[in-house]
């Protein structure tokens, strides 16, 4: 997960403008979405990442299944 500072603070993007950094991120997203096994690209921020309830709601909004973790060998 990328932080805003990676785009806004020059020390995190030496010799690149904010626009260049954002275009690179867009290209990475386009590349991922072109992979046959990727159905959808979902983004969230630190707020959601640090709150399990918010993150689970965000993932549910886009159809990502979640629940108890499965262990190798557990039946589907």
C-alpha positions as a printed NumPy array, in Angstrom:
array([[  0.   ,   0.   ,   0.   ],
       [  1.416,   3.334,  -0.989],
       [  1.309,   6.414,   1.168],
       [  0.423,   9.884,   0.007],
       [  3.876,  11.068,   1.008],
       [  5.375,   8.847,  -1.705],
       [  3.705,  11.09 ,  -4.256],
       [  3.883,  14.465,  -2.542],
       [  7.309,  14.572,  -0.891],
       [ 10.237,  14.966,  -3.313],
       [ 12.541,  12.802,  -1.154],
       [ 10.334,   9.774,  -1.974],
       [ 10.286,  10.453,  -5.723],
       [ 13.729,  11.772,  -6.648],
       [ 13.856,  13.378, -10.091],
       [ 10.162,  12.652, -10.74 ],
       [  7.228,  15.017, -10.633],
       [  3.99 ,  14.205,  -8.824],
       [  2.441,  13.694, -12.253],
       [  5.137,  11.184, -13.247],
       [  4.712,   9.253,  -9.996],
       [  0.942,   9.074, -10.466],
       [  1.281,   7.969, -14.087],
       [  3.663,   5.201, -13.011],
       [  1.134,   4.058, -10.425],
       [ -1.595,   4.09 , -13.071],
       [  0.592,   1.958, -15.371],
       [  1.203,  -0.54 , -12.553],
       [ -2.551,  -0.77 , -11.984],
       [ -3.206,  -1.236, -15.697],
       [ -0.558,  -3.975, -15.851],
       [ -2.116,  -5.815, -12.902],
       [ -5.61 ,  -5.572, -14.361],
       [ -4.378,  -7.049, -17.639],
       [ -3.351, -10.287, -15.896],
       [ -5.925, -13.017, -16.544],
       [ -6.094, -14.026, -12.879],
       [ -6.877, -10.469, -11.712],
       [-10.579,  -9.667, -11.784],
       [-10.503,  -6.279, -10.138],
       [ -8.076,  -3.834,  -8.577],
       [ -9.212,  -2.493,  -5.212],
       [ -7.641,   0.388,  -3.346],
       [ -7.919,   1.439,   0.26 ],
       [ -6.119,   3.81 ,   2.579],
       [ -4.404,   3.597,   5.928],
       [ -7.674,   4.337,   7.702],
       [ -9.246,   1.162,   6.327],
       [ -6.059,  -0.884,   6.67 ],
       [ -5.816,  -0.078,  10.379],
       [ -9.478,  -0.86 ,  11.122],
       [-10.542,  -4.473,  10.44 ],
       [-14.234,  -3.544,  10.35 ],
       [-13.707,  -0.783,   7.775],
       [-11.45 ,  -2.99 ,   5.677],
       [-13.879,  -5.898,   5.722],
       [-16.698,  -3.557,   4.635],
       [-14.544,  -2.183,   1.801],
       [-13.658,  -5.666,   0.608],
       [-17.287,  -6.815,   0.866],
       [-18.358,  -3.832,  -1.289],
       [-16.315,  -5.215,  -4.16 ],
       [-17.202,  -8.86 ,  -3.616],
       [-14.047, -10.148,  -1.938],
       [-14.956, -13.097,   0.287],
       [-13.66 , -12.972,   3.806],
       [-14.162, -14.838,   7.024],
       [-12.199, -17.217,   9.205],
       [ -8.79 , -18.061,   7.812],
       [ -8.455, -21.413,   6.125],
       [ -5.532, -23.657,   6.813],
       [ -3.85 , -25.961,   4.297],
       [ -5.811, -29.197,   4.203],
       [ -9.114, -27.649,   5.356],
       [-12.025, -28.727,   3.161],
       [-13.515, -26.057,   0.906]])
